[in-house]
XYZ file of C-alpha atoms in Angstrom:
162
model
C 6.855 20.482 -15.618
C 4.776 22.370 -17.740
C 1.844 20.780 -17.192
C 2.521 20.783 -13.283
C 0.274 23.707 -12.227
C -2.559 21.726 -14.008
C -1.660 19.267 -11.921
C -1.108 21.045 -8.463
C -4.896 22.278 -8.860
C -7.286 19.062 -9.619
C -5.040 18.727 -6.495
C -6.524 21.105 -4.298
C -9.658 21.455 -5.790
C -10.633 17.539 -5.482
C -9.400 18.470 -1.882
C -10.812 21.092 -0.691
C -14.491 19.420 -2.564
C -14.259 16.892 -0.169
C -14.116 18.374 2.733
C -16.258 18.387 5.337
C -17.484 20.452 7.371
C -15.538 21.821 10.271
C -12.140 20.257 8.678
C -11.272 23.345 6.501
C -7.984 23.317 8.589
C -6.399 19.455 8.454
C -7.785 19.480 4.819
C -5.543 22.304 4.346
C -3.032 21.288 6.407
C -2.988 17.687 4.788
C -3.003 19.201 1.396
C -0.234 21.595 2.011
C 2.002 18.444 3.221
C 0.655 16.447 -0.032
C 2.142 19.868 -2.130
C 5.640 19.763 -0.617
C 6.804 15.942 0.546
C 5.644 14.133 -3.037
C 3.406 16.853 -5.452
C 5.572 19.606 -5.763
C 7.973 16.828 -6.281
C 6.620 15.261 -8.954
C 10.164 14.319 -11.612
C 12.123 14.200 -7.947
C 9.315 11.553 -6.163
C 7.693 9.721 -9.172
C 10.998 9.458 -11.730
C 12.921 6.854 -8.652
C 13.071 3.197 -9.940
C 9.607 1.678 -10.183
C 8.253 4.303 -10.163
C 5.703 6.680 -12.803
C 3.414 9.364 -13.160
C 1.215 10.434 -16.102
C -1.053 13.254 -17.284
C -4.483 12.481 -19.168
C -4.377 15.062 -21.570
C -8.595 15.493 -23.562
C -7.736 18.261 -25.909
C -4.947 19.865 -24.785
C -6.076 20.392 -21.498
C -4.922 17.916 -18.106
C -8.047 16.837 -17.487
C -6.762 13.947 -14.809
C -3.709 12.228 -13.082
C -2.127 8.884 -11.729
C 1.589 7.533 -9.653
C 3.074 4.769 -9.356
C 4.772 3.771 -6.391
C 6.756 1.057 -5.872
C 6.441 -1.034 -2.688
C 8.261 -3.722 -2.997
C 9.902 -5.965 -5.833
C 5.960 -7.143 -7.028
C 4.439 -5.013 -4.759
C 3.214 -1.004 -6.041
C 0.513 1.140 -5.310
C -1.961 3.065 -7.605
C -1.136 7.452 -6.116
C -2.570 10.783 -6.795
C -4.834 9.231 -9.113
C -7.098 12.240 -10.370
C -9.348 13.675 -12.362
C -10.990 17.250 -13.205
C -14.421 18.063 -12.258
C -15.124 18.898 -15.898
C -13.716 16.133 -17.729
C -15.328 13.013 -14.238
C -18.244 10.852 -14.718
C -17.040 10.209 -18.472
C -14.702 7.133 -18.017
C -11.221 8.456 -17.306
C -10.959 6.926 -13.952
C -11.509 3.471 -15.669
C -9.327 4.386 -18.566
C -6.233 5.652 -15.883
C -6.496 3.056 -13.822
C -6.279 0.435 -16.505
C -3.703 2.574 -17.832
C -1.196 2.239 -14.980
C -2.325 -1.648 -14.422
C -0.956 -2.335 -17.993
C 2.717 0.289 -16.661
C 3.099 -1.769 -13.476
C 2.902 -4.794 -15.851
C 5.012 -3.422 -18.251
C 7.047 -3.125 -14.725
C 7.680 -6.382 -13.632
C 5.259 -6.693 -10.466
C 2.937 -9.042 -9.776
C -0.089 -6.838 -7.431
C -0.752 -3.744 -7.195
C -2.484 -2.239 -3.902
C -3.947 1.522 -3.887
C -7.169 2.872 -1.053
C -9.495 5.715 -0.760
C -11.529 8.073 1.844
C -14.685 7.906 2.756
C -15.790 10.637 1.075
C -14.424 9.105 -2.714
C -17.484 6.378 -2.695
C -17.244 7.076 -6.732
C -13.747 6.338 -6.540
C -14.799 2.580 -4.682
C -17.660 2.273 -6.108
C -14.474 2.428 -9.854
C -12.254 -0.256 -7.344
C -14.814 -3.040 -6.707
C -15.969 -3.768 -10.607
C -12.621 -3.401 -12.155
C -11.551 -6.251 -10.095
C -10.185 -4.414 -6.689
C -10.365 -6.815 -3.053
C -11.292 -4.978 0.152
C -8.228 -6.519 2.171
C -9.518 -4.043 5.057
C -10.468 -0.426 5.747
C -9.869 1.361 9.337
C -10.201 4.136 11.035
C -7.370 6.963 10.031
C -5.963 8.083 12.725
C -2.524 9.818 11.636
C -1.943 12.511 9.541
C 0.503 11.419 6.586
C 0.578 12.865 2.792
C -1.045 10.019 2.466
C -3.961 10.073 4.518
C -6.183 12.879 5.624
C -6.512 11.242 9.477
C -9.259 12.263 12.548
C -11.185 9.680 11.884
C -11.576 8.994 8.207
C -12.710 5.726 6.558
C -10.327 4.247 4.425
C -10.085 1.302 2.806
C -7.743 -0.257 1.008
C -7.616 -2.452 -1.780
C -5.669 -4.849 -3.828
C -5.767 -6.326 -7.276
C -3.295 -9.464 -8.652
C -1.482 -8.795 -12.264
C -0.837 -11.547 -13.014
């Protein structure tokens, strides 16, 4: 709860940073939807069995975050992995990914999945070098708390945990 404002800021700032010209309204509606359905409800959303949400601090400042969402008894999804702008390109994303994979194993998951968009090539590269297999790519046409929509390409990855 004490970190909530910083978590919100990291999420909002990153999504505004990757907003493409002419897509401002679309991204703002996505941000609001994700805030309403998930980010503003982290304790209830991620406090359920098989879920989790963690922040990484550097010198007392929230530098990044990552969530884990149960999909079924054997599979979980990495959610909301973001690193604040001033802490990017220092290995924190790799650390957060390894951490959430370990938590997923601790919870008994045997497979972990995640997705990213074509607007985040650094994330895509991280997943590829971290042993994730690209399972599919598709145009995201519907806006949800997970996707902006509008035809943006999304990449869906998976990795066995055993």
